[in-house]
Coordinates of C-alpha atoms and ligand atoms in Angstrom, one line a residue:
M59 CA 25.9 6.7 11.7
I60 CA 25.7 5.3 8.3
Q61 CA 29.1 4.3 7.0
K62 CA 30.6 7.1 4.8
N63 CA 32.1 5.0 2.1
L64 CA 28.8 3.3 1.6
R65 CA 26.7 6.4 1.0
A66 CA 27.2 6.8 -2.7
I67 CA 26.5 3.1 -3.2
I68 CA 23.3 3.4 -1.2
L69 CA 22.1 6.4 -3.2
V70 CA 22.5 4.6 -6.5
E71 CA 20.6 1.6 -5.1
L72 CA 17.8 3.9 -4.0
L73 CA 17.6 6.3 -7.0
L74 CA 18.1 3.9 -9.9
P75 CA 15.0 1.7 -9.2
L76 CA 13.0 4.8 -8.3
A77 CA 13.7 6.1 -11.8
L78 CA 12.6 2.8 -13.2
L79 CA 9.4 3.0 -11.1
L80 CA 8.2 5.8 -13.4
F81 CA 7.8 3.1 -16.1
G82 CA 6.6 0.5 -13.6
A83 CA 3.8 2.8 -12.3
Y84 CA 2.9 4.1 -15.8
H85 CA 2.3 0.4 -16.9
G86 CA 0.2 0.0 -13.8
V87 CA -2.1 2.8 -14.8
L88 CA -2.2 1.4 -18.3
Q89 CA -3.3 -2.0 -16.9
V90 CA -6.4 -0.6 -15.4
L91 CA -7.2 1.3 -18.5
Y92 CA -6.9 -1.9 -20.7
R93 CA -9.0 -3.9 -18.1
A94 CA -11.8 -1.2 -18.0
G95 CA -11.9 -1.1 -21.8
V96 CA -10.7 2.5 -21.9
I97 CA -7.9 1.2 -24.1
Q98 CA -9.4 -1.3 -26.6
D99 CA -6.3 -2.6 -28.3
L100 CA -3.5 -5.1 -28.1
E101 CA -1.0 -2.4 -27.5
F102 CA -0.6 1.3 -26.6
L103 CA 2.2 3.5 -27.9
G104 CA 4.0 0.5 -29.3
I105 CA 4.1 -1.5 -26.1
N106 CA 1.7 -4.5 -26.0
Y107 CA -0.4 -5.5 -23.0
Y108 CA 1.8 -8.4 -21.8
R109 CA 5.0 -6.5 -22.4
G110 CA 3.7 -3.7 -20.2
L111 CA 2.4 -6.1 -17.6
T112 CA 5.9 -7.9 -17.5
A113 CA 7.6 -4.4 -17.1
H114 CA 5.1 -3.5 -14.4
G115 CA 5.7 -6.7 -12.3
V116 CA 9.4 -7.0 -12.8
I117 CA 10.3 -3.4 -12.1
N118 CA 7.9 -2.9 -9.1
A119 CA 8.0 -6.4 -7.5
I120 CA 11.5 -7.7 -8.2
V121 CA 13.8 -4.8 -9.1
L122 CA 12.5 -2.1 -6.8
T123 CA 12.2 -4.4 -3.8
T124 CA 15.6 -6.1 -4.2
F125 CA 17.5 -2.9 -4.7
F126 CA 15.7 -1.3 -1.8
G127 CA 16.3 -4.4 0.5
V128 CA 20.0 -4.1 -0.1
A129 CA 20.2 -0.3 0.1
F130 CA 18.2 -0.3 3.4
G131 CA 20.3 -3.3 4.7
N132 CA 23.5 -1.5 4.0
A133 CA 22.3 1.6 5.9
V134 CA 20.8 -0.3 8.9
I135 CA 23.7 -2.8 9.3
S136 CA 26.4 -0.1 9.0
Q137 CA 24.6 2.2 11.4
Q138 CA 23.7 -0.5 14.0
L139 CA 26.9 -2.5 13.9
K140 CA 29.1 0.5 13.6
Q141 CA 31.0 0.7 10.3
S142 CA 31.3 -2.9 9.7
V143 CA 30.3 -3.4 6.0
S144 CA 33.0 -4.2 3.3
A145 CA 32.6 -1.4 0.9
G146 CA 34.4 -3.3 -1.9
A147 CA 31.9 -6.2 -1.6
A148 CA 29.0 -3.7 -1.3
L149 CA 30.1 -2.0 -4.6
A150 CA 30.6 -5.4 -6.3
G151 CA 27.0 -6.4 -5.2
A152 CA 25.6 -3.1 -6.4
A153 CA 27.4 -3.3 -9.7
L154 CA 26.1 -6.9 -10.4
M155 CA 22.6 -5.8 -9.6
V156 CA 22.7 -2.8 -11.9
L157 CA 24.3 -4.8 -14.7
G158 CA 21.7 -7.6 -14.3
T159 CA 18.8 -5.0 -14.3
L160 CA 20.1 -3.4 -17.6
I161 CA 20.7 -6.8 -19.2
A162 CA 17.2 -8.0 -18.3
A163 CA 15.6 -4.7 -19.4
G164 CA 16.7 -5.1 -23.0
P165 CA 14.6 -8.2 -23.8
I166 CA 11.7 -6.9 -21.8
F167 CA 11.4 -3.7 -23.8
A168 CA 12.2 -5.5 -27.1
G169 CA 9.3 -7.8 -26.5
K170 CA 11.3 -10.9 -26.1
A171 CA 10.4 -11.6 -22.6
D172 CA 6.6 -11.3 -22.2
V173 CA 6.7 -13.9 -19.3
L174 CA 5.4 -11.7 -16.4
Y175 CA 7.2 -11.4 -13.1
T176 CA 6.4 -15.1 -12.4
F177 CA 8.7 -16.2 -15.2
Y178 CA 8.2 -20.0 -14.8
A179 CA 7.8 -22.2 -17.9
P180 CA 6.0 -22.8 -20.3
M181 CA 6.4 -19.2 -21.3
R182 CA 9.9 -18.7 -22.6
A183 CA 12.0 -15.5 -22.6
H184 CA 15.2 -14.6 -24.4
P185 CA 18.2 -16.0 -22.5
L186 CA 19.4 -12.4 -21.6
F187 CA 16.3 -12.0 -19.5
Y188 CA 17.2 -15.0 -17.3
I189 CA 20.8 -14.0 -17.3
G190 CA 19.9 -10.5 -16.1
V191 CA 17.7 -12.0 -13.3
V192 CA 20.5 -14.2 -12.2
L193 CA 23.0 -11.3 -12.0
L194 CA 20.5 -9.2 -10.0
V195 CA 20.0 -12.0 -7.5
V196 CA 23.8 -12.9 -7.2
G197 CA 24.5 -9.2 -6.7
S198 CA 22.1 -9.1 -3.8
W199 CA 23.7 -12.3 -2.3
V200 CA 27.1 -10.6 -2.6
S201 CA 25.8 -7.5 -0.8
F202 CA 24.4 -9.7 2.0
W203 CA 27.7 -11.6 2.3
A204 CA 29.5 -8.3 2.7
W205 CA 27.6 -7.8 6.1
I206 CA 28.7 -11.2 7.6
P207 CA 32.4 -10.7 8.5
G208 CA 31.7 -7.4 10.2
Y209 CA 28.7 -8.9 12.1
L210 CA 30.9 -11.8 13.4
R211 CA 33.5 -9.3 14.5
W212 CA 30.9 -7.2 16.2
R213 CA 29.6 -10.3 18.1
K214 CA 33.2 -11.1 19.2
E215 CA 33.7 -7.6 20.4
H216 CA 30.3 -7.3 22.2
P217 CA 29.7 -10.8 23.7
A218 CA 27.3 -9.6 26.3
Q219 CA 25.2 -7.4 24.0
K220 CA 22.1 -8.5 22.0
T221 CA 22.4 -7.9 18.3
P222 CA 20.5 -4.7 17.6
L223 CA 16.9 -5.4 16.6
G224 CA 17.2 -3.7 13.2
A225 CA 20.2 -5.8 12.3
V226 CA 18.3 -9.0 13.3
G227 CA 15.4 -8.0 11.0
I228 CA 17.7 -7.3 8.1
F229 CA 19.7 -10.6 8.6
T230 CA 16.4 -12.5 8.9
A231 CA 15.2 -11.0 5.5
F232 CA 18.4 -12.0 3.7
I233 CA 18.7 -15.5 5.4
I234 CA 15.2 -16.2 4.0
W235 CA 16.3 -14.6 0.6
Q236 CA 19.4 -16.8 0.5
M237 CA 17.4 -20.0 1.3
C238 CA 14.5 -19.3 -1.2
T239 CA 16.6 -18.1 -4.1
L240 CA 18.7 -21.3 -4.4
P241 CA 15.9 -23.4 -6.0
V242 CA 14.9 -20.6 -8.3
A243 CA 18.5 -20.2 -9.3
Y244 CA 18.6 -24.0 -10.1
E245 CA 15.4 -23.5 -12.1
V246 CA 16.8 -20.6 -14.1
I247 CA 20.3 -21.9 -14.7
V248 CA 19.6 -25.6 -15.2
Q249 CA 16.1 -25.5 -16.8
L250 CA 15.3 -22.2 -18.3
I251 CA 18.6 -20.8 -19.8
P252 CA 19.5 -24.0 -21.6
W253 CA 15.9 -24.3 -22.8
S254 CA 15.8 -20.7 -24.1
L255 CA 19.1 -21.2 -25.8
G256 CA 17.6 -24.3 -27.6
W257 CA 20.1 -26.6 -26.0
T258 CA 17.4 -28.9 -24.5
S259 CA 14.4 -30.3 -26.3
G260 CA 11.9 -29.2 -23.6
V261 CA 11.3 -28.3 -20.0
N262 CA 9.5 -30.0 -17.1
V263 CA 6.8 -27.4 -16.5
V264 CA 5.4 -28.7 -13.3
L265 CA 9.0 -28.9 -11.8
S266 CA 9.6 -25.3 -13.0
R267 CA 6.4 -24.1 -11.3
L268 CA 7.2 -26.0 -8.1
L269 CA 10.8 -24.5 -7.9
F270 CA 9.4 -21.0 -8.7
W271 CA 6.7 -21.1 -6.0
F272 CA 9.2 -22.5 -3.5
F273 CA 10.8 -19.0 -4.0
G274 CA 7.5 -17.1 -4.7
H275 CA 6.1 -17.1 -1.2
P276 CA 9.2 -16.5 1.0
L277 CA 9.9 -13.8 -1.5
V278 CA 6.9 -11.9 -0.1
Y279 CA 8.6 -11.9 3.4
F280 CA 11.8 -10.7 1.9
W281 CA 9.7 -7.8 0.7
L282 CA 7.9 -7.4 4.0
L283 CA 10.7 -7.7 6.6
P284 CA 12.6 -4.4 5.8
T285 CA 9.2 -2.8 6.4
Y286 CA 8.8 -4.7 9.7
V287 CA 12.3 -3.3 10.6
M288 CA 10.9 0.2 10.2
Y289 CA 7.8 -0.7 12.1
Y290 CA 9.7 -2.1 15.1
T291 CA 12.7 0.0 15.2
M292 CA 11.7 3.5 13.9
M293 CA 7.9 4.0 14.0
P294 CA 7.6 3.9 17.8
R295 CA 10.2 6.7 18.0
L296 CA 8.4 8.7 15.3
A297 CA 5.2 8.3 17.3
G298 CA 6.9 9.8 20.4
G299 CA 7.2 6.6 22.3
K300 CA 9.0 3.2 22.6
L301 CA 8.8 -0.3 21.2
Y302 CA 6.5 -2.1 23.6
S303 CA 8.4 -5.4 23.6
D304 CA 11.9 -6.1 22.2
F305 CA 11.5 -9.8 22.7
Y306 CA 8.4 -10.0 20.5
G307 CA 10.2 -8.2 17.7
R308 CA 13.1 -10.8 17.8
L309 CA 10.6 -13.6 18.1
V310 CA 8.7 -12.4 15.1
F311 CA 11.8 -12.1 12.9
M312 CA 13.2 -15.5 14.0
A313 CA 9.8 -17.2 13.5
F314 CA 9.7 -16.0 9.9
I315 CA 12.9 -17.9 9.2
V316 CA 11.1 -21.1 10.1
L317 CA 7.7 -20.4 8.7
S318 CA 8.1 -18.4 5.6
S319 CA 9.4 -21.1 3.3
P320 CA 7.6 -24.5 3.8
L321 CA 4.2 -23.4 2.3
G322 CA 4.6 -22.4 -1.5
L323 CA 2.1 -25.1 -2.5
H324 CA -0.7 -22.7 -1.6
H325 CA 0.0 -21.1 -5.0
Q326 CA -0.4 -24.5 -6.6
F327 CA -3.6 -26.0 -5.0
T328 CA -4.8 -26.8 -8.6
E329 CA -1.4 -28.3 -9.6
P330 CA -1.5 -31.9 -11.0
A331 CA 1.1 -34.4 -9.8
I332 CA 1.1 -33.2 -6.2
S333 CA -1.0 -35.1 -3.7
S334 CA -3.8 -33.3 -1.8
G335 CA -2.2 -34.4 1.6
Y336 CA 0.8 -32.2 1.0
K337 CA -1.3 -29.3 -0.3
A338 CA -3.3 -29.5 2.9
L339 CA 0.0 -29.5 5.0
H340 CA 1.0 -26.3 3.2
A341 CA -2.4 -24.8 3.8
V342 CA -2.0 -25.4 7.5
L343 CA 1.5 -23.9 7.5
T344 CA 0.1 -20.9 5.6
F345 CA -2.3 -20.2 8.5
L346 CA 0.7 -20.5 10.9
V347 CA 2.8 -17.9 9.0
A348 CA 0.1 -15.3 9.7
V349 CA 0.8 -15.7 13.5
P350 CA 4.0 -13.5 13.5
S351 CA 2.1 -10.8 11.7
L352 CA -0.8 -11.1 14.3
V353 CA 1.8 -10.8 17.1
T354 CA 3.2 -7.7 15.2
A355 CA -0.3 -6.1 15.1
F356 CA -0.5 -6.3 18.9
T357 CA 3.0 -5.3 19.6
L358 CA 2.8 -2.3 17.3
A359 CA -0.7 -1.3 18.5
A360 CA 0.7 -1.3 22.1
S361 CA 3.8 0.7 21.0
L362 CA 1.6 3.3 19.2
E363 CA -0.7 3.6 22.1
Y364 CA 2.3 4.2 24.5
G365 CA 3.6 6.9 22.1
A366 CA 0.3 8.5 21.8
R367 CA -0.3 8.6 25.5
Q368 CA 3.2 10.2 25.9
N369 CA 1.9 12.9 23.6
G370 CA -1.1 13.5 25.9
G371 CA -3.5 11.0 24.4
R372 CA -6.4 9.8 26.7
G373 CA -9.4 7.5 26.6
L374 CA -10.0 4.0 25.1
F375 CA -9.7 5.2 21.5
A376 CA -9.2 8.9 21.6
W377 CA -5.4 8.5 22.0
W378 CA -5.3 7.7 18.2
G379 CA -5.8 11.5 17.6
K380 CA -2.4 12.1 19.3
L381 CA -0.4 10.2 16.8
P382 CA 1.6 12.4 14.3
H383 CA -0.8 11.7 11.4
F384 CA -0.3 15.1 9.7
D385 CA 2.9 16.4 11.3
K386 CA 5.0 17.8 8.5
E387 CA 8.2 17.5 10.6
R388 CA 7.5 13.8 11.0
W389 CA 6.3 13.2 7.4
L390 CA 7.8 9.6 7.5
F391 CA 5.2 8.5 10.1
P392 CA 2.1 8.2 7.8
Y393 CA 4.1 6.1 5.2
L394 CA 4.5 3.6 8.0
F395 CA 1.2 4.0 9.8
L396 CA -1.0 3.9 6.7
G397 CA 0.9 0.8 5.5
L398 CA -0.3 -0.9 8.7
V399 CA -3.9 0.1 8.2
I400 CA -3.8 -1.3 4.6
F401 CA -2.2 -4.5 5.8
I402 CA -5.1 -5.3 8.0
L403 CA -7.2 -6.0 4.8
G404 CA -4.1 -7.5 3.0
G405 CA -3.7 -9.9 5.9
I406 CA -7.3 -10.9 6.2
T407 CA -7.5 -11.7 2.4
G408 CA -4.2 -13.6 2.6
I409 CA -5.9 -15.8 5.2
V410 CA -8.8 -16.3 2.8
N411 CA -6.4 -17.4 0.1
A412 CA -4.7 -19.8 2.5
S413 CA -7.8 -21.9 2.7
Y414 CA -7.7 -24.9 0.4
S415 CA -11.4 -24.5 -0.7
M416 CA -11.6 -20.7 -0.8
S417 CA -8.4 -20.5 -3.0
S418 CA -10.2 -22.5 -5.7
L419 CA -12.8 -19.7 -5.7
V420 CA -10.4 -16.8 -6.1
H421 CA -7.3 -18.4 -7.7
N422 CA -6.3 -16.6 -10.9
T423 CA -9.2 -14.1 -10.6
S424 CA -8.7 -10.4 -10.0
W425 CA -9.1 -11.1 -6.3
I426 CA -5.4 -12.0 -6.2
P427 CA -4.0 -8.7 -7.5
A428 CA -6.5 -7.1 -5.1
H429 CA -4.9 -9.0 -2.3
F430 CA -1.3 -8.3 -3.2
H431 CA -1.9 -4.6 -3.8
L432 CA -2.9 -4.5 -0.1
T433 CA 0.3 -6.2 0.9
V434 CA 3.3 -5.6 -1.4
A435 CA 1.7 -2.4 -2.9
G436 CA 0.5 -1.4 0.6
P437 CA 2.8 -1.6 3.6
V438 CA 5.8 -2.5 1.5
F439 CA 5.5 0.1 -1.2
L440 CA 4.7 2.9 1.2
A441 CA 7.6 2.0 3.4
I442 CA 9.9 1.9 0.3
L443 CA 8.7 5.3 -0.9
G444 CA 8.9 6.9 2.5
M445 CA 12.3 5.5 3.5
S446 CA 13.8 6.1 0.0
L447 CA 12.9 9.8 0.3
Y448 CA 14.1 9.9 3.9
L449 CA 17.4 8.1 3.3
S450 CA 18.3 9.8 0.1
L451 CA 17.7 13.3 1.4
G452 CA 19.5 12.5 4.7
L453 CA 22.5 11.0 2.9
L454 CA 22.7 14.1 0.6
G455 CA 22.2 16.5 3.5
K456 CA 19.0 18.0 2.1
K457 CA 15.7 18.8 3.6
C458 CA 12.3 17.7 2.2
A459 CA 11.3 20.7 0.1
A460 CA 7.5 20.0 0.2
P461 CA 6.8 18.4 3.5
R462 CA 3.0 18.9 3.3
M463 CA 2.9 17.2 0.0
A464 CA 5.1 14.4 1.4
V465 CA 2.6 13.9 4.1
A466 CA -0.3 13.8 1.5
V467 CA 1.3 11.1 -0.7
P468 CA 0.6 8.1 1.5
Y469 CA -3.0 9.3 2.1
V470 CA -3.6 9.6 -1.7
W471 CA -2.0 6.2 -2.3
T472 CA -4.1 4.6 0.5
L473 CA -7.3 6.0 -0.9
G474 CA -6.3 4.8 -4.3
V475 CA -5.3 1.3 -3.3
F476 CA -8.5 0.8 -1.3
I477 CA -10.7 1.9 -4.2
F478 CA -8.7 -0.2 -6.7
S479 CA -8.8 -3.3 -4.4
A480 CA -12.5 -3.0 -3.7
G481 CA -13.1 -3.1 -7.5
L482 CA -10.9 -6.0 -8.1
F483 CA -12.1 -8.0 -5.1
Y484 CA -15.7 -7.5 -6.5
G485 CA -14.6 -8.6 -9.9
G486 CA -12.7 -11.6 -8.6
L487 CA -15.7 -12.9 -6.6
H488 CA -17.7 -12.7 -9.9
G489 CA -15.0 -14.7 -11.7
S490 CA -13.2 -11.8 -13.5
P491 CA -9.7 -13.2 -14.5
R492 CA -6.4 -11.6 -13.7
R493 CA -3.7 -10.9 -16.3
T494 CA -6.3 -10.5 -19.0
N495 CA -6.7 -7.7 -21.6
L496 CA -10.4 -7.4 -20.9
G497 CA -11.0 -4.3 -23.2
I498 CA -10.6 -6.5 -26.3
S499 CA -12.5 -9.4 -24.8
F500 CA -14.9 -9.6 -21.8
L501 CA -15.4 -5.9 -21.5
D502 CA -16.0 -5.3 -25.2
P503 CA -19.7 -4.7 -25.6
T504 CA -19.5 -5.8 -29.2
S505 CA -17.8 -9.1 -28.4
N506 CA -20.0 -12.2 -27.8
L507 CA -17.7 -12.8 -24.7
Y508 CA -19.1 -9.6 -23.1
R509 CA -19.6 -9.8 -19.3
P510 CA -21.7 -6.8 -18.2
D511 CA -21.4 -8.0 -14.6
W512 CA -17.7 -7.4 -14.6
V513 CA -17.9 -3.8 -15.9
I514 CA -18.5 -2.1 -12.5
G515 CA -15.6 -3.8 -10.7
E516 CA -13.2 -2.9 -13.5
Y517 CA -14.4 0.7 -13.5
V518 CA -14.0 1.1 -9.8
G519 CA -10.5 -0.6 -10.2
A520 CA -9.6 1.9 -12.9
A521 CA -10.7 4.8 -10.7
G522 CA -8.5 3.5 -7.9
G523 CA -5.5 2.9 -10.3
I524 CA -5.7 6.5 -11.5
V525 CA -5.6 7.8 -7.9
M526 CA -2.6 5.6 -7.2
G527 CA -0.9 6.9 -10.4
L528 CA -1.6 10.5 -9.0
A529 CA 0.1 9.6 -5.7
V530 CA 3.2 8.4 -7.5
L531 CA 3.3 11.7 -9.5
L532 CA 3.1 13.6 -6.3
F533 CA 5.8 11.6 -4.8
F534 CA 8.1 12.3 -7.7
Y535 CA 7.3 16.1 -7.3
V536 CA 8.4 15.9 -3.7
L537 CA 11.5 13.9 -4.5
V538 CA 12.7 15.9 -7.5
R539 CA 12.0 19.2 -5.7
S540 CA 13.9 18.1 -2.7
L541 CA 16.8 16.7 -4.6
A542 CA 17.2 20.0 -6.3
S543 CA 17.3 21.9 -3.0
A544 CA 20.4 23.2 -1.3
R545 CA 22.8 20.7 0.3
S546 CA 24.2 21.0 3.8
T547 CA 27.4 19.1 4.6
E548 CA 26.5 19.6 8.3
L549 CA 23.1 17.8 7.9
A550 CA 24.7 15.0 5.8
D551 CA 27.4 14.4 8.4
S552 CA 24.9 14.2 11.3
F553 CA 22.3 12.1 9.5
A554 CA 21.2 8.8 11.1
L555 CA 18.2 6.6 10.9
P556 CA 15.8 7.0 13.9
E557 CA 16.1 4.2 16.4
S558 CA 13.4 3.3 19.0
E559 CA 14.2 2.3 22.6
P560 CA 12.4 -0.7 23.9
Y561 CA 9.8 -0.3 26.7
H562 CA 10.2 -3.9 27.8
D563 CA 13.8 -5.0 27.2
E564 CA 13.6 -8.7 27.8
D565 CA 16.7 -10.8 27.4
V566 CA 15.6 -14.2 26.2
K567 CA 18.2 -16.7 25.2
A568 CA 16.1 -18.5 22.6
V569 CA 16.0 -15.5 20.4
R570 CA 19.7 -14.6 20.6
N571 CA 21.1 -16.9 18.0
F572 CA 20.0 -17.4 14.4
K573 CA 21.4 -21.0 14.1
P574 CA 18.6 -23.0 15.8
W575 CA 16.0 -21.2 13.8
V576 CA 17.9 -21.7 10.5
V577 CA 18.2 -25.4 11.3
A578 CA 14.5 -25.6 12.1
G579 CA 13.7 -23.8 8.9
I580 CA 15.7 -26.3 6.8
V581 CA 14.0 -29.2 8.6
A582 CA 10.6 -27.8 7.9
I583 CA 11.5 -27.3 4.2
L584 CA 12.7 -30.9 3.9
I585 CA 9.6 -32.3 5.5
S586 CA 7.2 -30.2 3.4
Y587 CA 9.0 -30.2 0.0
V588 CA 10.9 -33.5 -0.4
P589 CA 7.9 -35.7 -0.9
P590 CA 6.1 -33.3 -3.4
L591 CA 9.4 -33.0 -5.3
V592 CA 9.6 -36.8 -5.5
Q593 CA 6.0 -36.9 -6.7
V594 CA 6.7 -34.2 -9.4
L595 CA 9.8 -36.0 -10.6
G596 CA 8.0 -39.3 -10.8
A597 CA 5.0 -38.0 -12.6
N598 CA 6.6 -38.4 -16.1
Y599 CA 4.8 -35.5 -17.9
P600 CA 6.1 -34.9 -21.4
L601 CA 8.6 -32.1 -21.6
V602 CA 7.2 -28.9 -23.1
S603 CA 9.3 -27.4 -25.9
E604 CA 7.4 -24.1 -26.7
Ligands
HAS271 FE1 -0.1 -13.3 -0.1 C1 -0.9 -14.7 -3.2 C2 -1.6 -16.0 1.4 C3 0.8 -12.1 3.0 C4 1.9 -11.0 -1.6 N1 0.4 -12.9 -2.0 C5 0.0 -13.5 -3.1 C6 0.6 -12.9 -4.3 C7 1.4 -11.9 -3.9 C8 1.2 -11.9 -2.4 C9 2.2 -11.0 -4.7 O1 -2.5 -18.8 0.7 C10 0.2 -13.3 -5.8 C11 1.3 -14.2 -6.4 C12 1.0 -14.4 -7.8 O2 1.4 -13.6 -8.7 O3 0.3 -15.4 -8.1 N2 -0.3 -13.9 1.9 C13 -1.0 -15.0 2.3 C14 -1.0 -15.0 3.7 C15 -0.3 -13.9 4.2 C16 0.1 -13.2 3.0 C17 -1.7 -16.1 4.6 N3 1.1 -11.8 0.6 C18 1.4 -11.5 1.9 C19 2.4 -10.5 2.0 C20 2.7 -10.1 0.6 C21 1.9 -11.1 -0.2 C22 2.9 -9.9 3.2 C23 3.6 -9.1 0.1 C24 4.4 -8.4 0.8 N4 -1.1 -14.9 -0.7 C25 -1.5 -16.0 0.1 C26 -2.0 -17.1 -0.8 C27 -1.8 -16.7 -2.1 C28 -1.2 -15.4 -2.0 C29 -2.6 -18.3 -0.4 C30 -2.1 -17.5 -3.4 C31 -3.5 -17.4 -3.8 C32 -3.8 -18.0 -5.1 O4 -4.7 -18.8 -5.2 O5 -3.1 -17.8 -6.1 C33 -0.1 -13.6 5.6 O6 1.3 -13.4 5.9 C34 -0.8 -12.4 6.1 C35 -0.7 -12.2 7.6 C36 -1.0 -10.7 8.0 C37 -1.9 -10.4 8.9 C38 -2.1 -8.9 9.1 C39 -1.6 -8.3 10.4 C40 -2.0 -6.9 10.5 C41 -1.0 -5.9 10.8 C42 -1.5 -4.5 10.9 C43 -1.9 -4.1 12.3 C44 -2.3 -2.7 12.2 C45 -2.1 -1.7 13.2 C46 -2.6 -0.4 13.0 C47 -1.4 -2.1 14.5 C48 -2.5 -11.4 9.8 C49 0.4 -6.2 11.2 C50 -4.0 -0.3 13.6 C51 -4.7 0.8 13.0 C52 -6.1 0.9 13.0 C53 -6.8 2.0 12.3 C54 -6.9 0.0 13.7

């Protein structure tokens, strides 16, 4: 059962970012319209292209994901470790996150922080933007620390038991988050805030990028792992079966602690000052980080097959039909299952990006947003939508008021994201740049920059983006109607997250303790990052002031 005194905090952590998502999604739709040349202007309704793009990225990729990670973590940890979260600390964490978000929102909407969600130098924001980001991150740390004393108590009281798998997944996500946010905190506090206040004459841009991307790739696993918790610990149950192997779930989570950080240079293959040897090492490590997800693909496929066969499924492939794809009683299932289907393409294109030579072809083209809309806007976003609806209704003791529509949302989103990404992949392979207002440049037929070969990709992308916008509207229709429905105290009191039983419940010592994995992770970071850091610090580039 989810701890009673955490329920209001969790609800705020779920519903506030969902409200902001309306802006985030609106600016997503505007993006495709600018890019396709439907809007041919620097701005729309007083908000310029880069301001909108910054709001889109910061709200959707930073604010929504961080709040959700903390809210879901509070729910899973308190349910699985039985009432062990300090409510005071959870409240302090949530308050800091809300304050940070409000402080950062000011400069974004005032046009003083057009720095995109990857806010490294040389683009400079108003100091309040950076201060807001710091508070948001510190708030998430405080929320994480609130789980630790209760966990240590739980371990003392249950020496013979394995830590529940969901709690392992949540702790893994936040251990990665804690490790990867330290360098970016240094970047923001020591480099960017003093620079934006005018206290320093300039900033070391290459160092700023190195520190940002140290954070930037593990960040994606901080986004992904709460989704994996749902895949491993809830989806098999929703499918009518069991998790095929408990050990593989634990191994995957622990492996991410070691593998998710020492590879950020794959975002910087074209970076000067860093030798190609270290870029090659990071490329190899990037291929390795795909392995836990490949293991996940097999474990989850086996779990789904087991569930489908329990439901009467037969044959080599025909059992797929026995999964609850359109079951309105189990409307959460397609949010998880379709995320997996999308992730097949997101994963394959990630492996393309990882290659040193292929990355030079697709880097900074529209291929990259195509890839990440099949990952963070695929499995992660669908899981966030589905679980936010499930948790907020459950905690309030309400039922989904439009379950058929709730089932339709992930299908409409999946259709939209596939069309969108197909267009952007096509454009990317033809060299169409990301983060560019194409309507007033390369897609303007009256401009001498006009590129007719980019038109089709951007049109297809726009069609997909509009379908994605429609899915978000449908989601809000379901959410608002359900929130407005009658409340039942009995439902609220009996609400709990679904938990799958394991089919194979192996007890393997190596995956019982976080410590050796954390130590291995730190060693991997030192090996892969200290020499590039020394190279960057020794490169002596002039500091950039503007
Ligand atoms: Fe990535 C750039 C490489 C995963 C997000 N990535 C990005 C950016 C974002 C992002 C946001 O190496 C852009 C950053 C920016 O703004 O510049 N990525 C990878 C690799 C993986 C990967 C190797 N990325 C993610 C995830 C993300 C994410 C996850 C968000 C959540 N990515 C890169 C690289 C770049 C990059 C380079 C930089 C490129 C550049 O040049 O700028 C791997 O982790 C992927 C492994 C995944 C798999 C898929 C397993 C499949 C599963 C589904 C099974 C399905 C089942 C159902 C069971 C191997 C688990 C079956 C159903 C049936 C119907 C059959």
